[in-house]
Amino acid sequence: MTATVEKKTFCGICEASCGLIATVQADRVLGLRPDPDHPASRGFACSKGVQFHTVVTDPDRVLYPMRRLPDGSFARASWCEAFDDIGARLRRVQREHGNRSIGVLWGNPIAWNYAAAVTVVGLAAALETKHHYASASIDVNNYWAAAHIMYGATGVNPLPDFADTHFALILGANPVVSHGSLVTTGRIRDVLLDIPARGGKVVVVDPRRTETAKLFEHVPIRPGADPWLLGAMLGVMFEEDLIDQHAVRTQITGIDGLRELARHFDLDTAAARTGIDALTITRLARDMAAAPGACAYGRCGASLGKFSTLTKFLLDSLSVVTGNFDRRGGMVLGDPMADIEGFAELLGVSGRGRWHTRVEDVPEVNGQAPLACLAKEITTPGRGQLRALIAMSSNVVTSGPGSLETATALDTLDLMVSLDPYITETSRHAHWILPPTLWLEREQMPAFTQAQSTVPNAQWVRPVIPARGQTRDDWWIVDRLARELGVVPSPVPGAQWLGKLGVRIPPSVSVDLLTRLGRHGDLFGLRPHGINRRKLLDHQGAIKLADHCPTGVLGKKIHTRDGRIQVSSPEMLSETRRLAAPDPAESEYPLRLFSIRELRSHNSWLHNVPKLMTGLRKCRAKMHPDDAAAAGVHDRDLVSITSPWGHIEVPVEVTEEVFAGCLGLTQGWGHAGTWSTAMAAGGMSYNQLTPTDAREIDLPSGNAYFNGIPVVVSAR
Ligand SMILES: Nc1nc2c(c(=O)[nH]1)N[C@H]1C(S)=C(S)[C@@H](COP(=O)(O)OP(=O)(O)OC[C@H]3O[C@@H](n4cnc5c(=O)[nH]c(N)nc54)[C@H](O)[C@@H]3O)O[C@H]1N2
Ligand SMILES: Nc1nc2c(c(=O)[nH]1)N[C@H]1C(S)=C(S)[C@@H](COP(=O)(O)OP(=O)(O)OC[C@H]3O[C@@H](n4cnc5c(=O)[nH]c(N)nc54)[C@H](O)[C@@H]3O)O[C@H]1N2
Ligand code: SF4
Ligand SMILES: [Mo]
């Protein structure tokens, strides 16, 4: 029998990026367990991470290039056949319509796939296409827009310093289940529980009494009403002179403009809109201002509403005006092993509003167009119409707004290529599905999450096992497609010219260069203790770079002209005015819909793992008993949910867990394709109910609108 070996790696599923130890025998992973020595995750991993080897061996996994046949089924082909056919089709589109009618789309798993990220962004840049879509526009682009307004760059992501805080406002996040997002704090549940244990306070603002809310003070809120709460809290701070004058003198520009904006948030109106009484709003403002260190953190509940840039602007303003920015126990700035964001800023990849989309005139963010615009960019004729799409690790039909509209539009493309391990409700529309390696099978470094870890650390790992079947690394596939098009997938000036001389710099080399020249890098030997790719690959596990993020770095980390945080914004004032307009949908659609993430799901794609699907795992709505009585529906009934944009039918659970006037709905269900376990689970897509109309999404960022959707429920 072959001996077993242990290899350290990290989990590439969610932003916790937990350290793992794999037990490997020959080409197989026998088991995965948490790495107790990982400086951030410290011996924690969840059921998804430790089951991932079963995804690698999933019998439904796509292991060979697959060509779609006229009847919609797929047949195995060779890589040569795939590249010959795709290349010919791509070149036809290129010849007839130009590079700008070719698009790329990439989804959430790319955050752990640094080489693919660098290559696909490079391909979009090389094609100079505006058809560059990513899951950021159904997730975080409002955060980047707010950062652009306040800190002068889209890539600045202030992190809540939970480990040292005395007051944490958690707005629309459920870290006990999600394990943290836009912040990587290992063992986040324990770190949060330590806050009250040392005399501090955690307040969770959420329409549902979530797994996180149950552990702390829960303040229920009507979905979509968050800017009212935050604006009114700011109003109290100005009214009661709770503004930190030291911060005003040293860090802030435009405090008078912010005071002016806060006047629009009258306390009584805020109470009526949010469902939170004026006394509670006042108390929250006072508690936050009085705490020795306080942070205001929000995630999907805050970033998937209709006014999400304004929400994030107000949220960060609370930390800024109370003197909690760039300070221990407040909001801190990350200390990455490789400053990819800084480099993107330098290259001009980052930015906002430099151009607008063709059909609906929506501003770009970081060179990307919103996914809400995708379907109309495919179906609206004219110069620049999207005709060929290369989609990687994206299940946009389920995860993006307007599921049905997107699915129909994809079928009209001249060419769609999907890089995906499954035939899904999205990839089944592709002419070709190309099989990628999964994270246990490729070299990886946590490109995205290393920049947001509250315990700065570095890790770069070799593949744990060889690639199965004919799978190839995503970056390699994208590079091959770029070769078919005759371009070098890189945003670096001179790359196309070097390419003509036959020089292509692989992502492992370019990211290593950034690492070596960075704050912790070895400077090519000048700093002998510094890090580089080779050293990290040879090291077992992660290396701690510091105990916590540095403070007093504001001047170096933000990019505004005067080096100070801008809190006065005409754009945000205009959003505030728009917010105040009455909601026309109020009477016809009495409930406000919001999304529910589940512990053993990951967005739309871990429903094919049998061990994660045991128990009562299914798509369902959650409704308060009063609302159920008013609608005449009962626990476990199949109900109709109708929004102005669509209609679905799902079972309902009647529970006091949700705030009256709201309707929770699990997201990421309703599968099609050939992933059998996922399909057997049934359900319908949340996003059949959400809008693609550019007037309905967050205006400053083009981010999708998923939470706070007006709906009506009826018995079926
Ligand atoms: N209603 C509603 N909609 C939402 C949300 C919500 O809260 N409510 N949340 C939004 C958020 S925050 C996000 S991030 C998006 C996520 O939406 P997407 O970006 O579409 O991501 P997933 O749904 O996770 O789907 C990932 C796809 O990648 C494939 N995949 C997995 N690993 C790999 C790999 O290594 N290589 C390749 N090539 N493919 C891989 C999977 O099979 C799957 O098809 O959904 C958004 N949609
Ligand atoms: N287990 C698990 N972990 C995940 C994922 C997953 O699918 N499953 N997905 C990953 C991804 S891509 C992301 S982006 C993160 C997300 O990380 P989180 O944002 O922490 O996760 P969510 O569960 O979406 O939490 C959002 C919370 O906002 C609440 N909410 C909804 N609407 C509103 C609103 O209008 N206002 C307020 N105040 N609250 C509202 C919801 O009830 C929910 O509790 O999780 C990541 N981790
Ligand atoms: S918490 Fe996230 S990163 Fe950690 S093991 Fe679970 S899925 Fe993986
Ligand atoms: Mo996300």
mmCIF file of N, CA, C and O in Angstrom, residues 377-433:
data_model
loop_
_atom_site.group_PDB
_atom_site.id
_atom_site.type_symbol
_atom_site.label_atom_id
_atom_site.label_comp_id
_atom_site.label_asym_id
_atom_site.label_seq_id
_atom_site.Cartn_x
_atom_site.Cartn_y
_atom_site.Cartn_z
ATOM 1 N N GLU A 377 -26.952 43.969 -23.106
ATOM 2 C CA GLU A 377 -25.775 44.171 -23.956
ATOM 3 C C GLU A 377 -25.668 43.050 -24.994
ATOM 4 O O GLU A 377 -25.104 43.242 -26.056
ATOM 5 N N ILE A 378 -26.226 41.884 -24.667
ATOM 6 C CA ILE A 378 -26.223 40.777 -25.630
ATOM 7 C C ILE A 378 -27.342 40.956 -26.654
ATOM 8 O O ILE A 378 -27.168 40.704 -27.840
ATOM 9 N N THR A 379 -28.500 41.408 -26.181
ATOM 10 C CA THR A 379 -29.676 41.385 -27.070
ATOM 11 C C THR A 379 -29.913 42.694 -27.833
ATOM 12 O O THR A 379 -30.692 42.701 -28.780
ATOM 13 N N THR A 380 -29.274 43.781 -27.422
ATOM 14 C CA THR A 380 -29.530 45.063 -28.104
ATOM 15 C C THR A 380 -28.557 45.233 -29.269
ATOM 16 O O THR A 380 -27.348 45.310 -29.069
ATOM 17 N N PRO A 381 -29.088 45.270 -30.511
ATOM 18 C CA PRO A 381 -28.194 45.371 -31.666
ATOM 19 C C PRO A 381 -27.467 46.718 -31.715
ATOM 20 O O PRO A 381 -27.871 47.670 -31.055
ATOM 21 N N GLY A 382 -26.418 46.759 -32.512
ATOM 22 C CA GLY A 382 -25.667 48.009 -32.685
ATOM 23 C C GLY A 382 -24.183 47.756 -32.559
ATOM 24 O O GLY A 382 -23.751 46.645 -32.216
ATOM 25 N N ARG A 383 -23.412 48.780 -32.821
ATOM 26 C CA ARG A 383 -21.965 48.661 -32.744
ATOM 27 C C ARG A 383 -21.536 48.373 -31.311
ATOM 28 O O ARG A 383 -22.005 49.021 -30.381
ATOM 29 N N GLY A 384 -20.685 47.381 -31.141
ATOM 30 C CA GLY A 384 -20.237 47.048 -29.786
ATOM 31 C C GLY A 384 -21.132 46.038 -29.087
ATOM 32 O O GLY A 384 -20.917 45.708 -27.921
ATOM 33 N N GLN A 385 -22.138 45.524 -29.799
ATOM 34 C CA GLN A 385 -23.004 44.495 -29.199
ATOM 35 C C GLN A 385 -22.159 43.289 -28.790
ATOM 36 O O GLN A 385 -21.254 42.880 -29.525
ATOM 37 N N LEU A 386 -22.454 42.735 -27.628
ATOM 38 C CA LEU A 386 -21.690 41.579 -27.132
ATOM 39 C C LEU A 386 -22.074 40.318 -27.921
ATOM 40 O O LEU A 386 -23.248 39.943 -27.953
ATOM 41 N N ARG A 387 -21.076 39.690 -28.560
ATOM 42 C CA ARG A 387 -21.387 38.530 -29.417
ATOM 43 C C ARG A 387 -20.698 37.240 -28.984
ATOM 44 O O ARG A 387 -21.165 36.154 -29.280
ATOM 45 N N ALA A 388 -19.559 37.380 -28.301
ATOM 46 C CA ALA A 388 -18.851 36.178 -27.836
ATOM 47 C C ALA A 388 -18.462 36.399 -26.372
ATOM 48 O O ALA A 388 -17.920 37.451 -26.020
ATOM 49 N N LEU A 389 -18.756 35.408 -25.526
ATOM 50 C CA LEU A 389 -18.517 35.574 -24.095
ATOM 51 C C LEU A 389 -17.687 34.411 -23.555
ATOM 52 O O LEU A 389 -18.027 33.245 -23.765
ATOM 53 N N ILE A 390 -16.598 34.766 -22.854
ATOM 54 C CA ILE A 390 -15.785 33.759 -22.169
ATOM 55 C C ILE A 390 -16.116 33.888 -20.684
ATOM 56 O O ILE A 390 -15.814 34.906 -20.056
ATOM 57 N N ALA A 391 -16.798 32.876 -20.143
ATOM 58 C CA ALA A 391 -17.269 32.959 -18.760
ATOM 59 C C ALA A 391 -16.483 31.973 -17.902
ATOM 60 O O ALA A 391 -16.339 30.813 -18.267
ATOM 61 N N MET A 392 -15.975 32.459 -16.794
ATOM 62 C CA MET A 392 -15.156 31.597 -15.926
ATOM 63 C C MET A 392 -15.690 31.657 -14.502
ATOM 64 O O MET A 392 -15.922 32.732 -13.958
ATOM 65 N N SER A 393 -15.854 30.514 -13.904
ATOM 66 C CA SER A 393 -16.333 30.385 -12.515
ATOM 67 C C SER A 393 -17.471 31.343 -12.197
ATOM 68 O O SER A 393 -17.453 32.028 -11.196
ATOM 69 N N SER A 394 -18.464 31.337 -13.069
ATOM 70 C CA SER A 394 -19.631 32.180 -12.833
ATOM 71 C C SER A 394 -20.897 31.382 -13.056
ATOM 72 O O SER A 394 -21.039 30.712 -14.073
ATOM 73 N N ASN A 395 -21.806 31.481 -12.120
ATOM 74 C CA ASN A 395 -23.134 30.891 -12.309
ATOM 75 C C ASN A 395 -24.148 32.016 -12.385
ATOM 76 O O ASN A 395 -25.087 32.094 -11.599
ATOM 77 N N VAL A 396 -23.929 32.894 -13.343
ATOM 78 C CA VAL A 396 -24.683 34.151 -13.400
ATOM 79 C C VAL A 396 -26.189 33.945 -13.551
ATOM 80 O O VAL A 396 -26.974 34.755 -13.066
ATOM 81 N N VAL A 397 -26.611 32.849 -14.168
ATOM 82 C CA VAL A 397 -28.060 32.650 -14.344
ATOM 83 C C VAL A 397 -28.745 32.595 -12.983
ATOM 84 O O VAL A 397 -29.822 33.159 -12.781
ATOM 85 N N THR A 398 -28.112 31.956 -12.014
ATOM 86 C CA THR A 398 -28.692 31.873 -10.677
ATOM 87 C C THR A 398 -28.261 33.053 -9.798
ATOM 88 O O THR A 398 -29.068 33.590 -9.046
ATOM 89 N N SER A 399 -27.001 33.453 -9.927
ATOM 90 C CA SER A 399 -26.458 34.447 -8.990
ATOM 91 C C SER A 399 -26.682 35.888 -9.403
ATOM 92 O O SER A 399 -26.651 36.784 -8.575
ATOM 93 N N GLY A 400 -26.866 36.112 -10.675
ATOM 94 C CA GLY A 400 -27.056 37.487 -11.147
ATOM 95 C C GLY A 400 -28.530 37.853 -11.196
ATOM 96 O O GLY A 400 -29.395 36.970 -11.127
ATOM 97 N N PRO A 401 -28.838 39.142 -11.346
ATOM 98 C CA PRO A 401 -30.240 39.550 -11.393
ATOM 99 C C PRO A 401 -30.924 39.068 -12.664
ATOM 100 O O PRO A 401 -30.267 38.863 -13.688
ATOM 101 N N GLY A 402 -32.238 38.893 -12.605
ATOM 102 C CA GLY A 402 -33.014 38.540 -13.799
ATOM 103 C C GLY A 402 -32.624 37.200 -14.384
ATOM 104 O O GLY A 402 -32.259 37.114 -15.563
ATOM 105 N N SER A 403 -32.717 36.134 -13.581
ATOM 106 C CA SER A 403 -32.283 34.794 -14.020
ATOM 107 C C SER A 403 -32.822 34.400 -15.398
ATOM 108 O O SER A 403 -32.071 33.922 -16.255
ATOM 109 N N LEU A 404 -34.116 34.595 -15.622
ATOM 110 C CA LEU A 404 -34.712 34.111 -16.882
ATOM 111 C C LEU A 404 -34.232 34.932 -18.072
ATOM 112 O O LEU A 404 -33.908 34.396 -19.125
ATOM 113 N N GLU A 405 -34.161 36.245 -17.882
ATOM 114 C CA GLU A 405 -33.711 37.134 -18.971
ATOM 115 C C GLU A 405 -32.261 36.790 -19.360
ATOM 116 O O GLU A 405 -31.924 36.721 -20.541
ATOM 117 N N THR A 406 -31.433 36.548 -18.356
ATOM 118 C CA THR A 406 -30.027 36.222 -18.635
ATOM 119 C C THR A 406 -29.932 34.907 -19.392
ATOM 120 O O THR A 406 -29.223 34.805 -20.396
ATOM 121 N N ALA A 407 -30.658 33.894 -18.918
ATOM 122 C CA ALA A 407 -30.593 32.575 -19.562
ATOM 123 C C ALA A 407 -30.998 32.682 -21.031
ATOM 124 O O ALA A 407 -30.355 32.116 -21.912
ATOM 125 N N THR A 408 -32.068 33.426 -21.304
ATOM 126 C CA THR A 408 -32.544 33.571 -22.681
ATOM 127 C C THR A 408 -31.511 34.307 -23.532
ATOM 128 O O THR A 408 -31.237 33.928 -24.672
ATOM 129 N N ALA A 409 -30.916 35.354 -22.964
ATOM 130 C CA ALA A 409 -29.940 36.152 -23.721
ATOM 131 C C ALA A 409 -28.702 35.319 -24.065
ATOM 132 O O ALA A 409 -28.186 35.393 -25.184
ATOM 133 N N LEU A 410 -28.228 34.507 -23.126
ATOM 134 C CA LEU A 410 -27.009 33.717 -23.373
ATOM 135 C C LEU A 410 -27.170 32.831 -24.608
ATOM 136 O O LEU A 410 -26.224 32.608 -25.360
ATOM 137 N N ASP A 411 -28.399 32.337 -24.814
ATOM 138 C CA ASP A 411 -28.648 31.450 -25.956
ATOM 139 C C ASP A 411 -28.510 32.149 -27.300
ATOM 140 O O ASP A 411 -28.444 31.479 -28.335
ATOM 141 N N THR A 412 -28.498 33.474 -27.308
ATOM 142 C CA THR A 412 -28.421 34.179 -28.598
ATOM 143 C C THR A 412 -26.996 34.578 -28.960
ATOM 144 O O THR A 412 -26.772 35.197 -29.993
ATOM 145 N N LEU A 413 -26.032 34.264 -28.094
ATOM 146 C CA LEU A 413 -24.638 34.627 -28.394
ATOM 147 C C LEU A 413 -24.100 33.834 -29.588
ATOM 148 O O LEU A 413 -24.476 32.672 -29.784
ATOM 149 N N ASP A 414 -23.206 34.450 -30.369
ATOM 150 C CA ASP A 414 -22.539 33.710 -31.449
ATOM 151 C C ASP A 414 -21.637 32.637 -30.863
ATOM 152 O O ASP A 414 -21.446 31.574 -31.449
ATOM 153 N N LEU A 415 -21.041 32.967 -29.705
ATOM 154 C CA LEU A 415 -20.182 31.982 -29.033
ATOM 155 C C LEU A 415 -20.199 32.224 -27.539
ATOM 156 O O LEU A 415 -20.048 33.357 -27.075
ATOM 157 N N MET A 416 -20.406 31.151 -26.793
ATOM 158 C CA MET A 416 -20.196 31.226 -25.345
ATOM 159 C C MET A 416 -19.281 30.060 -24.959
ATOM 160 O O MET A 416 -19.524 28.911 -25.343
ATOM 161 N N VAL A 417 -18.230 30.405 -24.199
ATOM 162 C CA VAL A 417 -17.322 29.393 -23.667
ATOM 163 C C VAL A 417 -17.409 29.500 -22.159
ATOM 164 O O VAL A 417 -17.344 30.599 -21.609
ATOM 165 N N SER A 418 -17.571 28.356 -21.494
ATOM 166 C CA SER A 418 -17.680 28.393 -20.045
ATOM 167 C C SER A 418 -16.577 27.551 -19.429
ATOM 168 O O SER A 418 -16.380 26.398 -19.828
ATOM 169 N N LEU A 419 -15.844 28.118 -18.492
ATOM 170 C CA LEU A 419 -14.851 27.353 -17.737
ATOM 171 C C LEU A 419 -15.519 27.012 -16.412
ATOM 172 O O LEU A 419 -15.713 27.901 -15.570
ATOM 173 N N ASP A 420 -15.915 25.768 -16.252
ATOM 174 C CA ASP A 420 -16.659 25.408 -15.049
ATOM 175 C C ASP A 420 -16.541 23.909 -14.778
ATOM 176 O O ASP A 420 -16.568 23.108 -15.718
ATOM 177 N N PRO A 421 -16.431 23.517 -13.506
ATOM 178 C CA PRO A 421 -16.355 22.082 -13.207
ATOM 179 C C PRO A 421 -17.691 21.355 -13.334
ATOM 180 O O PRO A 421 -17.727 20.126 -13.228
ATOM 181 N N TYR A 422 -18.771 22.102 -13.550
ATOM 182 C CA TYR A 422 -20.078 21.453 -13.675
ATOM 183 C C TYR A 422 -20.833 21.969 -14.902
ATOM 184 O O TYR A 422 -20.603 23.099 -15.355
ATOM 185 N N ILE A 423 -21.768 21.132 -15.374
ATOM 186 C CA ILE A 423 -22.746 21.622 -16.347
ATOM 187 C C ILE A 423 -23.883 22.192 -15.510
ATOM 188 O O ILE A 423 -24.642 21.456 -14.873
ATOM 189 N N THR A 424 -23.938 23.495 -15.450
ATOM 190 C CA THR A 424 -24.862 24.198 -14.550
ATOM 191 C C THR A 424 -25.944 24.895 -15.360
ATOM 192 O O THR A 424 -25.908 24.895 -16.589
ATOM 193 N N GLU A 425 -26.838 25.567 -14.635
ATOM 194 C CA GLU A 425 -27.872 26.363 -15.294
ATOM 195 C C GLU A 425 -27.249 27.465 -16.149
ATOM 196 O O GLU A 425 -27.890 27.979 -17.057
ATOM 197 N N THR A 426 -25.984 27.828 -15.898
ATOM 198 C CA THR A 426 -25.295 28.825 -16.727
ATOM 199 C C THR A 426 -24.461 28.156 -17.817
ATOM 200 O O THR A 426 -24.625 28.449 -19.003
ATOM 201 N N SER A 427 -23.573 27.236 -17.412
ATOM 202 C CA SER A 427 -22.644 26.679 -18.409
ATOM 203 C C SER A 427 -23.375 25.855 -19.466
ATOM 204 O O SER A 427 -22.867 25.670 -20.574
ATOM 205 N N ARG A 428 -24.572 25.376 -19.165
ATOM 206 C CA ARG A 428 -25.295 24.583 -20.181
ATOM 207 C C ARG A 428 -25.680 25.420 -21.404
ATOM 208 O O ARG A 428 -26.057 24.887 -22.435
ATOM 209 N N HIS A 429 -25.602 26.756 -21.265
ATOM 210 C CA HIS A 429 -25.877 27.612 -22.429
ATOM 211 C C HIS A 429 -24.648 27.787 -23.319
ATOM 212 O O HIS A 429 -24.741 28.401 -24.377
ATOM 213 N N ALA A 430 -23.492 27.300 -22.848
ATOM 214 C CA ALA A 430 -22.249 27.520 -23.598
ATOM 215 C C ALA A 430 -22.126 26.555 -24.777
ATOM 216 O O ALA A 430 -22.622 25.426 -24.725
ATOM 217 N N HIS A 431 -21.446 27.001 -25.839
ATOM 218 C CA HIS A 431 -21.139 26.098 -26.952
ATOM 219 C C HIS A 431 -20.064 25.110 -26.524
ATOM 220 O O HIS A 431 -20.025 23.984 -26.997
ATOM 221 N N TRP A 432 -19.183 25.592 -25.649
ATOM 222 C CA TRP A 432 -18.118 24.730 -25.128
ATOM 223 C C TRP A 432 -17.996 24.908 -23.622
ATOM 224 O O TRP A 432 -18.017 26.046 -23.131
ATOM 225 N N ILE A 433 -17.836 23.802 -22.902
ATOM 226 C CA ILE A 433 -17.477 23.883 -21.487
ATOM 227 C C ILE A 433 -16.055 23.337 -21.370
ATOM 228 O O ILE A 433 -15.772 22.217 -21.824
#
